[in-house]
Each structure stands twice: as structure tokens, then as C-alpha cells.
Amino acid sequence: MEGGGGGDREGAQSPRKHGGWITFPFIIGSFGCTSLASGGWLTNLVVYLIQEYNVKNIDATLISNVVSGCFSVFPVVGAVIADSFLGSFSVVAISTSISLLGMISLTLTSTIQSLRPQPCDHNNAIIPCSSSPSNLQYSILYLSLILAALGAGGSRYTTATLGANQHDNIKDQNIFFNWFFVTLYGAFLVSSTAIVYIQDNISWGWGFGISLASNAIGLAIFLLGTRFYRLDKPRGSPFTTLARVLVAASRKRLTTPLSTTAGNDDGYYYGEEHHVGKVVVDGVLTKSFRCLNRAALITGGDVHLDGSIAKPWRLCKVKEVEDFKTLLRIFPLWSTSIFLSVPIVMQGSLTILQALTMDRHLGPSFKIPAGSFIVVVFISTTVFLAIIDRFLYPIWQRLVGRLPRPLQRVGLGHVFNFGGMMVSALVESKRLKVAHAHAHHLDGQPEAIVPMSALWLFPQLVLVGIGEAFHFPGQVGLYYQEFPTSLRSTATAMISLVIAISYYLGTALIDLLHKVTRWLPDDINQGRLDNVYWLVSVIGVINFGYYLVCATWYKYQNVEIIVEDDSITED
């Protein structure tokens, strides 16, 4: 299978010592603990802001979305630093230490009363709450959240790259990615149930304290495996190479090729060895984005006698040009993921507001925490990841003759996603009808409970979870295998960048609808949240059409050969 397209990309790592499955328990164990810690404070943040900092419902949702956006931006920052300067191991170790500092600070805000405003009676709608956080209290809170998000985010997808780099073939890397997502969702499952329950029913101090302990244990586990890891060496900023391609192509836009020589058979530069006739061509220039080919065109004075580049900002290797083209080809597909994720992040926040107004009791004494409803997505995703991997994909292979390609997996995720949004709209319409039927009991009481079971929220969350089981692993695998080798950490963080942008766009859309329509008042019983869900459903359907166009035009660079080789191996 390595000869099918993945071997060349991985072959450079094979001679290095260590790595392999012996590193798996350290990497996955550490990642599970740190994910448990981050889920412990992030999942219930909206409720924490409302109950402990007296923040209004919609404002708490906006703050939570901004923090979640930062949580998703920082993996990209960590990936760029890992690729360019420090390597994956150092970034994970430093980021996990930073998140530990954030958890210490956040735990202090929940245990020291002077760091929070005076509590209000949220069940008494007659007496308005006038106690707001001071500037100092806000500053300490925001600093805690930034440190926690910076640390947890900075290590998340860099950990995925570090784990994948321990293996020399695509099959093992894909197995690792599956376990990575199972661990991610499993950790969030525990944090969204057990830790959130402790926060709601025992104390916020105990809840955050458990997250703090989990973070510390995760850091210890990660460092214990140091001697087994295969460490990747940063190669300098790959973005400098991308910039060189643009500059060189621009400078040579009117240049024609030199006459060919024995070592240089078409006028383009493939590397110093090929230039002096020692080895075969490394890569072939494609016809797409032909204007960029001039960046590899050799002109007078571009190359030394030994074949090395004399003018780096006037000449690039053919492989560097093709790597840049790969990014351009993937960009439209990547952009479709933004409006795939916007509905998901909006639903995550708005579902909590819905749950706060509904009957959350299971039996006479147990009450489901509002922040725990998102766990349905994690359960659904975790279960269906196993079902997809063990049952659906093998059945697909027997029927079609090969495994489903990444773009097909992502496409299925699109369908389940906007289906979940449509179900959300229907459920909210029913909730509003029940609320209006009991309006004389609920008027002017934002905290009043609508006589409708919150279990009605489960189907929409299950559908979204199934969609995530298809499109998240599909996207990460596609980016990792298609991106240039020098951008591997950045590749695995691309999905995180999508989520970050989606949080910011989702926040902006919620804020816009809150200001210009009556759909999202602080008392959602007086609003039209169902219209919000119908709006994002329409956006999802339009985006799916855009995705189909992009997927039809895209041609795999590496994945297609690998997938076909897998099917041949299985046969």
C-alpha cells in the first residue's frame, strides 16, 4: 500500500527511530485527559455565565461562541508554530502547560466569591438582578478563559499530527485518526455528563477542580512517553515557500523558457540533483493554474553551477509550485465546510437555551443539566464512528468494490446536517405552540418551564452527530493526505479553522438576528427560534449544492490511489 501513493510521503520518516503503536497509549491517554478537562469548562460555560456572573441569556451565548471560536483558532496557531519552528512535541507540551494555568485560574473564579458578582435569584422574575461583574472580575474571567482555550486549542490537532507521524503507512494513520475522534467524543461525553452534573448539583468548584486534575494527569502521561516518540523536525516556515511561488511567478509573467539541456529537459527546475543530471524528475508540472508554472522556469542567473538556486525569490522547485496548486484546489472544498459548521455551532448554543425552558426531569428526582444535552451529539458520533468503520464501510466495499472516498463521506455528512436543522425547526415550532397555549402561566417569566419534555431535542442532536461521524474524519483524513508534507500539522488543523470561522459567523448571525428581528429575544418563548433553524436549514441546502459542484471538479492527488489500493488489498 505504501507504493500506492502514501509511501513517498512517509518514506522519509521510516529510517527514524521510535514511533509505532508503543506511543499510542501515551498520546491517546494524554489527549483523552486534556479533552476531558477542556470539555469540563467549555460545555457548561453558558450556564456558568448566566448563574454565576449574572450575564443575560443571549449575551452569554455570544460570549460562549466567541470563546469557542478562539478555542478553534488556536489549533491553527499551534499547527503553524509546529510546522515552522518547534515541532509537534514541543507545541503539545507547552500548550498543555498553558491550559493547566488557565484551569487553575478558572477554578479560583469558582471557589473565591470575591472574584464573582453577588448572586441573584434567577427563579424570581419579579425582582430584577442588578449585580453585574466588575471590570476586575471580568478581566480575571476572560484571562482564565483565554489561557484555557489557548492551551487546549493549541495542542488538540497538533496531537493528531504527532500521533499520525508515529506510523509509516496510511492504513495505520487512518486507524489512529479514528481512535483520535473516538477519544475526543468519548472525553466530551464524560465531561458533558459527569462533570456538568457535578457543576450543577454539587458545586462549580468541584467541577472545575476535576477538570484541573485531569489536565495535570494528561500532561504527566504525555511527558512519560517522551522517549518513545518519533520527533518531527520543523523545516522552517512553509508559508515562506508559498510566498516565493507567488513572487517568482509574478516576476516571470512575461518570460519564455530557455533552450533545453541534458540535465534540464523542459526548462523547469526540479531540484539541484536533477539539474545536474543525477536523478529522475521529482514531480511533474500540471496544466492547471498554468500561470504559476513560471515560478519554476529557469532564466539566466537563477541557478548556480552546482545546481542550487541562486535567486530564491525568482525560482522555485516544480514540487513547490505543485504544492501551492494543491492548496488552491482544496480551498473551495474547505470553504464549503464553513457553512456546514455554522448551523452546528448555532444549534449547540441555542439548544441549551431551549433546554433551560423545558422539562428536563427523568423520573421524580433526576434533572438533566441543560449543558449536558450536547452530549447526545457526542454519543451519536462515537457510536456511529464504530458502526461506520466496522459495518457500513465493509458493506460499501463489498457492493461497490472499494471503500467510500473522503468526499463521499463528507457529502453524507452534509445531508445529515441540514436534515438535523430541519428537525430542530419542527421541534421548536411544537415547543412554541405549547408555550403559547400556556401563555397565561409563562408571560414575563423567562425562567418559566414549558410543559414539554426536553427529550424532544434528542432526534435533531442524533442526526447532527451522525453527520459529524461522516464529515469530520473525512475532512481531517483528506487534508492530511492531500496537503504538502511540510504542512501536515496545518492540514490537521484546517478543520479547526473552519470551526473557528463558523463560531464567529454564527455569533455574528445570532447578534444580527437579535438586533434586527424579533426572533431571538432574551425570553425565547416570545420569539421565533424556529425561523432561525429554518434559515440555517436553507443555508445548509444551498451550501450542499455548492459542495457538490466543488467535489465534482476536484481531482485527488494522493487519496484516490490509496483508497483503490486498500480495496485491492481487501479483495
XYZ file of C-alpha atoms in Angstrom:
571
model
C 0.000 0.000 0.000
C 2.883 2.370 0.559
C 3.723 2.152 -3.102
C 0.222 3.343 -3.942
C 0.915 6.979 -3.224
C 1.470 7.160 0.520
C 4.922 5.616 0.627
C 6.751 8.534 -0.915
C 5.232 10.876 1.598
C 6.078 8.670 4.533
C 9.287 7.121 3.374
C 11.363 9.963 4.726
C 10.222 9.075 8.225
C 10.933 5.354 8.108
C 14.651 5.498 8.991
C 13.953 7.457 12.177
C 13.962 5.622 15.488
C 10.997 5.048 17.785
C 7.388 5.695 16.930
C 4.851 2.979 16.170
C 1.994 1.692 18.299
C 4.036 1.804 21.517
C 3.387 5.569 21.550
C -0.373 5.119 21.218
C -1.331 4.807 24.929
C 0.725 7.873 25.856
C -0.625 10.101 23.080
C -4.248 8.957 23.278
C -4.203 8.772 27.086
C -2.883 12.305 27.363
C -5.298 13.567 24.722
C -8.239 11.933 26.471
C -7.386 13.630 29.781
C -6.861 17.080 28.268
C -10.069 16.754 26.211
C -11.930 15.797 29.379
C -10.524 18.918 31.057
C -11.432 21.298 28.235
C -14.907 19.806 27.867
C -15.435 20.227 31.589
C -15.324 24.021 31.394
C -16.398 24.704 27.806
C -19.574 22.606 27.622
C -21.336 24.349 30.525
C -19.898 27.834 30.013
C -23.234 29.402 29.028
C -24.852 28.214 32.271
C -21.823 29.334 34.331
C -22.025 32.851 32.888
C -25.773 33.089 33.481
C -25.847 31.652 37.006
C -22.543 32.835 38.473
C -21.840 36.074 36.562
C -25.466 37.213 36.029
C -24.998 37.537 32.249
C -28.158 37.715 30.103
C -29.064 34.631 28.075
C -28.255 35.887 24.565
C -25.126 37.704 25.774
C -23.917 34.512 27.461
C -24.475 32.650 24.198
C -22.453 35.236 22.266
C -19.585 35.145 24.791
C -19.558 31.342 24.705
C -19.427 31.329 20.909
C -16.527 33.804 20.837
C -14.590 31.711 23.367
C -15.345 28.563 21.377
C -14.141 30.358 18.249
C -10.849 31.172 19.977
C -10.683 27.556 21.136
C -10.802 26.596 17.452
C -8.442 29.301 16.143
C -5.597 28.414 18.491
C -5.064 24.942 16.965
C -4.146 26.685 13.713
C -1.650 28.888 15.550
C -0.187 25.813 17.240
C -0.001 23.945 13.924
C 1.837 26.789 12.172
C 4.343 27.038 15.042
C 4.795 23.234 14.987
C 5.382 23.133 11.228
C 7.654 26.163 11.147
C 9.645 26.371 14.381
C 9.184 23.978 17.321
C 7.797 20.683 16.064
C 4.645 18.891 17.255
C 6.033 17.531 20.537
C 7.129 20.918 21.900
C 3.880 22.611 20.907
C 1.771 19.932 22.629
C 3.883 20.066 25.817
C 3.847 23.882 26.026
C 0.136 24.179 25.157
C -0.889 21.602 27.753
C 1.080 23.539 30.375
C -0.668 26.787 29.397
C -4.093 25.143 29.641
C -3.128 23.960 33.135
C -2.536 27.584 34.164
C -5.911 28.541 32.700
C -7.658 25.769 34.627
C -6.019 26.879 37.888
C -7.265 30.438 37.332
C -10.758 29.326 36.251
C -11.066 27.077 39.304
C -10.192 30.031 41.522
C -13.025 32.102 39.980
C -15.481 29.393 41.018
C -14.186 28.989 44.567
C -13.387 32.571 45.663
C -16.573 34.634 45.978
C -14.785 37.981 45.610
C -13.873 37.008 42.032
C -17.598 36.829 41.108
C -20.505 39.293 41.471
C -23.117 38.908 44.187
C -25.527 36.074 43.303
C -29.044 36.788 42.033
C -32.273 34.840 42.386
C -32.781 33.639 38.809
C -36.073 31.968 39.716
C -37.658 35.245 40.783
C -38.623 37.229 37.695
C -40.306 39.977 39.762
C -37.092 41.209 41.357
C -34.623 42.235 38.615
C -30.965 41.329 39.041
C -28.798 44.432 39.367
C -25.488 42.807 40.327
C -23.069 42.845 37.408
C -19.402 41.769 37.355
C -16.809 44.463 37.937
C -14.103 45.200 35.386
C -11.596 43.299 37.526
C -13.876 40.266 37.781
C -14.451 40.296 34.024
C -10.703 40.641 33.403
C -9.820 37.644 35.570
C -12.592 35.576 33.981
C -11.546 36.446 30.423
C -7.856 35.840 31.191
C -8.742 32.412 32.587
C -10.807 31.536 29.510
C -8.113 32.753 27.101
C -5.384 30.714 28.809
C -7.576 27.604 28.946
C -8.646 27.984 25.307
C -5.119 28.811 24.112
C -3.612 25.777 25.806
C -6.315 23.235 24.983
C -6.728 24.504 21.442
C -3.022 24.741 20.731
C -2.460 21.062 21.486
C -5.604 19.476 20.031
C -4.899 18.898 16.326
C -1.136 19.080 16.762
C -1.608 15.960 18.880
C -3.350 14.357 15.892
C -0.349 15.163 13.704
C 2.121 13.878 16.285
C 0.175 10.623 16.577
C -0.102 10.127 12.807
C 3.612 10.831 12.376
C 4.400 7.815 14.553
C 3.221 5.498 11.739
C 4.694 4.769 8.319
C 1.634 3.775 6.297
C -1.718 5.335 5.531
C -3.757 2.445 6.964
C -2.234 2.850 10.440
C -2.614 6.626 10.220
C -6.317 6.266 9.400
C -6.764 3.854 12.315
C -5.133 6.438 14.574
C -7.422 9.209 13.282
C -10.480 7.061 14.033
C -9.273 6.466 17.605
C -8.429 10.159 17.890
C -12.049 11.111 17.205
C -13.442 8.309 19.360
C -11.291 9.592 22.240
C -12.283 13.197 21.551
C -16.001 12.477 21.617
C -15.703 9.956 24.439
C -13.947 12.543 26.626
C -16.556 15.167 25.824
C -19.247 12.603 26.572
C -17.899 12.136 30.098
C -17.282 15.848 30.666
C -20.744 16.795 29.373
C -22.474 14.384 31.730
C -20.487 13.617 34.860
C -18.608 16.904 35.221
C -21.586 19.054 34.202
C -23.775 17.168 36.694
C -21.253 17.892 39.435
C -21.164 21.576 38.470
C -24.961 21.870 38.528
C -25.702 19.743 41.589
C -22.628 19.867 43.861
C -20.521 22.933 43.090
C -18.706 24.697 40.282
C -15.506 24.472 42.317
C -15.602 20.668 42.351
C -16.462 20.549 38.656
C -13.611 22.810 37.583
C -11.291 21.134 40.101
C -11.821 17.751 38.440
C -11.025 19.326 35.066
C -7.865 20.823 36.573
C -6.752 17.414 37.903
C -7.468 15.789 34.534
C -5.344 18.392 32.768
C -2.424 17.772 35.130
C -2.666 13.989 34.672
C -2.772 14.415 30.897
C 0.427 16.462 30.925
C 2.160 13.843 33.080
C 1.101 10.967 30.781
C 2.307 12.844 27.712
C 5.739 13.541 29.191
C 6.120 9.911 30.346
C 6.100 8.776 26.723
C 8.808 11.210 25.584
C 11.495 8.597 24.986
C 9.231 6.587 22.653
C 8.089 9.397 20.341
C 9.350 9.899 16.830
C 10.007 13.621 16.808
C 9.374 15.610 13.662
C 11.872 18.338 12.869
C 10.465 21.700 11.743
C 11.606 22.677 8.259
C 11.203 26.415 8.554
C 8.089 28.281 7.606
C 6.291 26.561 4.700
C 4.395 29.787 4.153
C 7.620 31.450 3.014
C 7.822 28.880 0.224
C 4.225 29.612 -0.769
C 5.010 33.334 -0.900
C 8.091 32.634 -3.035
C 5.922 30.844 -5.610
C 3.665 33.876 -5.971
C 6.553 36.352 -6.170
C 8.576 34.268 -8.647
C 5.566 33.660 -10.898
C 4.749 37.369 -10.864
C 8.304 38.368 -11.764
C 8.406 35.944 -14.705
C 4.952 36.575 -16.129
C 6.469 37.679 -19.490
C 9.402 35.224 -19.531
C 9.856 32.410 -22.081
C 11.771 29.152 -21.337
C 15.485 28.777 -22.077
C 16.615 26.139 -24.572
C 16.721 22.676 -23.001
C 19.874 20.944 -21.814
C 20.793 17.354 -20.980
C 20.093 17.820 -17.293
C 17.198 20.156 -17.790
C 14.890 18.712 -20.411
C 11.995 21.168 -20.358
C 13.346 24.436 -18.932
C 11.885 23.962 -15.461
C 13.705 23.462 -12.167
C 13.149 20.158 -10.331
C 15.999 20.427 -7.801
C 19.764 20.650 -7.834
C 20.322 16.897 -8.294
C 18.100 16.695 -11.336
C 19.562 19.883 -12.741
C 22.998 18.274 -12.983
C 21.563 15.051 -14.405
C 21.822 12.794 -11.325
C 18.257 11.701 -10.603
C 14.865 11.432 -12.220
C 12.268 14.188 -12.154
C 10.623 14.838 -8.759
C 7.080 15.752 -9.742
C 5.524 16.892 -12.992
C 4.050 20.270 -13.759
C 0.300 20.113 -14.335
C -1.759 22.246 -16.698
C -3.981 23.710 -14.001
C -3.102 27.215 -12.766
C -0.592 27.353 -15.607
C 0.380 30.922 -14.738
C 2.161 29.622 -11.611
C 4.409 27.302 -13.647
C 6.654 30.232 -14.463
C 7.834 30.243 -10.843
C 9.835 27.090 -11.708
C 11.030 28.412 -15.079
C 14.827 28.725 -15.287
C 16.207 32.005 -16.613
C 19.705 33.401 -16.745
C 21.398 33.660 -13.340
C 18.712 31.684 -11.456
C 20.903 28.613 -10.796
C 24.485 28.132 -9.593
C 26.849 25.777 -11.411
C 26.266 23.100 -8.767
C 22.533 23.203 -9.487
C 21.433 25.076 -6.345
C 19.109 28.063 -6.508
C 20.915 31.405 -6.799
C 17.827 33.640 -6.514
C 15.234 32.094 -4.125
C 12.624 34.769 -4.843
C 12.914 34.268 -8.608
C 12.996 30.461 -8.818
C 11.151 27.600 -7.081
C 11.164 23.851 -7.476
C 8.439 22.202 -9.538
C 7.290 20.360 -6.400
C 6.897 23.659 -4.527
C 4.758 25.025 -7.354
C 2.600 21.893 -7.370
C 2.231 22.033 -3.580
C 0.879 25.555 -3.897
C -1.550 24.404 -6.596
C -2.776 21.645 -4.275
C -3.781 24.248 -1.699
C -5.620 26.249 -4.338
C -7.513 23.146 -5.479
C -8.549 22.243 -1.921
C -9.594 25.770 -0.906
C -13.107 25.684 -2.493
C -13.830 22.355 -0.779
C -12.514 23.716 2.503
C -14.762 26.785 2.195
C -17.890 24.595 1.937
C -17.096 23.270 5.413
C -17.654 26.716 6.905
C -21.398 26.785 6.247
C -21.539 23.109 7.118
C -20.335 24.019 10.617
C -22.207 27.326 11.161
C -25.561 25.562 11.780
C -23.862 23.084 14.132
C -22.320 25.732 16.373
C -25.538 27.771 16.407
C -27.570 24.715 17.313
C -25.159 23.853 20.132
C -25.721 27.192 21.884
C -29.421 27.596 21.139
C -30.233 24.058 22.280
C -29.040 24.998 25.779
C -31.447 27.961 25.822
C -34.265 25.667 24.674
C -33.427 23.071 27.319
C -33.477 25.716 30.074
C -37.159 26.399 29.248
C -38.273 22.743 29.004
C -38.999 19.926 31.436
C -35.623 18.206 31.929
C -36.707 15.656 34.518
C -36.042 11.937 34.139
C -38.173 10.418 36.862
C -39.235 12.247 40.012
C -35.809 13.337 41.238
C -33.219 13.381 38.431
C -32.960 16.514 36.297
C -30.739 16.586 33.197
C -28.382 19.603 33.235
C -29.059 21.921 30.290
C -25.380 21.894 29.340
C -25.433 18.098 29.057
C -27.808 17.925 26.104
C -24.947 18.406 23.684
C -23.681 15.028 24.897
C -26.293 13.423 22.643
C -24.202 14.605 19.677
C -21.054 13.070 21.174
C -22.794 9.748 21.902
C -24.290 9.647 18.437
C -20.966 10.432 16.780
C -18.999 7.940 18.882
C -21.477 5.105 18.269
C -21.750 5.765 14.554
C -17.993 6.056 14.127
C -17.792 2.447 15.278
C -20.790 1.381 13.165
C -19.421 3.130 10.076
C -15.940 1.676 10.477
C -16.990 -1.897 11.314
C -20.196 -2.359 9.307
C -21.148 0.346 6.802
C -17.755 0.766 5.100
C -17.147 -3.008 4.694
C -20.670 -3.385 3.226
C -19.985 -0.453 0.890
C -16.726 -2.091 -0.193
C -18.411 -5.412 -0.995
C -21.129 -3.681 -3.024
C -19.024 -1.099 -4.871
C -15.609 -2.772 -4.894
C -13.792 -0.067 -2.937
C -14.118 1.977 0.240
C -16.013 5.293 0.066
C -13.747 8.180 -0.819
C -13.327 11.116 1.590
C -15.500 13.468 -0.460
C -18.356 10.952 -0.446
C -18.098 10.678 3.334
C -18.187 14.454 3.723
C -21.166 14.680 1.339
C -23.180 12.265 3.501
C -22.318 14.439 6.490
C -23.843 17.467 4.699
C -27.151 15.621 4.188
C -27.483 14.527 7.827
C -26.513 18.025 8.976
C -29.210 20.042 7.214
C -31.679 17.232 7.994
C -30.915 17.805 11.676
C -31.558 21.532 11.281
C -34.970 20.880 9.712
C -35.913 18.613 12.611
C -34.735 21.378 15.002
C -37.123 23.821 13.337
C -40.064 21.404 13.616
C -39.368 20.653 17.289
C -39.053 24.353 18.131
C -42.354 25.057 16.357
C -44.008 22.486 18.597
C -42.329 23.949 21.702
C -43.603 27.423 20.849
C -47.147 26.125 20.323
C -47.081 24.538 23.778
C -45.611 27.751 25.276
C -48.294 29.907 23.650
C -51.029 27.520 24.795
C -49.874 28.138 28.380
C -49.032 31.806 27.841
C -51.032 32.968 30.858
C -48.656 30.995 33.096
C -45.443 31.951 31.275
C -45.819 35.651 30.400
C -42.965 37.780 31.718
C -41.134 34.812 33.181
C -38.032 33.981 31.113
C -37.134 31.253 33.624
C -40.563 29.586 33.454
C -40.695 25.951 32.319
C -42.754 24.981 29.262
C -44.717 21.756 29.966
C -42.906 19.793 27.258
C -40.229 17.172 27.734
C -36.713 18.215 26.746
C -36.255 14.724 25.289
C -37.854 16.160 22.138
C -34.442 17.754 21.487
C -32.735 14.379 21.115
C -33.600 13.489 17.463
C -32.072 16.650 15.989
C -28.881 16.141 18.001
C -28.636 12.492 16.950
C -28.835 13.457 13.263
C -26.122 16.087 13.648
C -23.954 13.549 15.497
C -24.315 11.024 12.670
C -23.338 13.746 10.203
C -20.219 14.558 12.217
C -19.231 10.877 12.202
C -19.088 11.118 8.415
C -17.708 14.562 7.654
C -15.168 15.324 10.422
C -12.923 12.240 9.965
C -13.381 12.542 6.208
C -12.128 16.115 6.204
C -9.156 15.503 8.515
C -8.044 12.459 6.516
C -8.426 14.333 3.216
C -6.407 17.343 4.352
C -3.662 15.267 5.967
C -3.166 13.099 2.883
C -3.601 15.801 0.246
C -1.682 18.683 1.815
C 2.066 19.089 1.172
C 4.226 17.179 3.654
C 5.637 20.424 5.072
C 2.104 21.485 6.072
C 0.961 18.341 7.883
C 0.221 19.994 11.240
C -1.549 22.818 9.440
C -3.515 20.228 7.443
C -4.993 18.537 10.522
C -5.815 21.958 11.990
C -7.763 23.082 8.914
C -10.986 21.612 10.290
C -10.400 23.590 13.475
C -10.010 26.796 11.472
C -13.339 26.004 9.816
C -14.982 25.608 13.223
C -13.423 28.864 14.464
C -14.728 30.843 11.495
C -18.095 29.148 11.943
C -18.285 30.219 15.595
C -17.572 33.826 14.652
C -20.048 33.777 11.760
C -22.615 32.048 13.957
C -22.103 34.638 16.676
C -22.445 37.477 14.159
C -25.624 35.922 12.714
C -27.198 35.428 16.160
C -26.305 39.014 17.112
C -27.716 40.334 13.821
C -30.974 38.417 14.210
C -31.200 39.537 17.842
C -30.936 43.188 16.788
C -32.933 43.380 13.546
C -35.661 40.763 14.110
C -37.886 39.621 16.957
C -36.814 36.015 16.543
C -34.272 35.976 19.403
C -35.407 37.946 22.468
C -33.989 37.107 25.901
C -37.259 35.269 26.561
C -37.256 32.789 23.670
C -40.884 31.885 24.459
C -41.741 35.267 22.945
C -39.512 34.771 19.891
C -39.358 32.681 16.718
C -36.358 30.434 17.184
C -37.933 28.047 14.677
C -37.369 30.654 11.961
C -33.672 30.742 12.870
C -33.460 26.987 12.330
C -35.330 27.217 9.019
C -32.894 29.917 7.917
C -29.799 27.813 8.657
C -31.505 24.815 7.015
C -31.840 26.777 3.780
C -28.202 27.889 4.101
C -27.218 24.228 4.544
C -29.085 23.094 1.414
C -27.535 25.874 -0.711
C -24.098 25.079 0.687
C -24.594 21.381 -0.156
C -25.227 22.358 -3.779
C -22.008 24.379 -3.761
C -20.187 21.405 -2.236
C -21.398 19.068 -4.987
C -20.026 21.430 -7.636
C -16.633 21.673 -5.879
C -16.429 17.909 -5.273
C -17.242 17.175 -8.904
C -14.398 19.371 -10.139
C -11.825 18.186 -7.599
C -9.271 15.525 -8.568
C -7.480 13.605 -5.809
C -3.716 13.952 -5.649
C -2.921 11.085 -3.229
C -6.081 9.682 -1.685
C -7.554 8.085 -4.803
C -4.623 5.722 -5.305
C -4.533 4.853 -1.598
C -8.243 4.046 -1.451
C -8.037 1.846 -4.537
C -5.005 0.032 -3.119
C -6.939 -0.632 0.092
C -9.772 -2.226 -1.862
C -7.331 -4.386 -3.802
C -5.673 -5.473 -0.544
C -9.018 -6.419 0.989
C -10.007 -8.412 -2.100
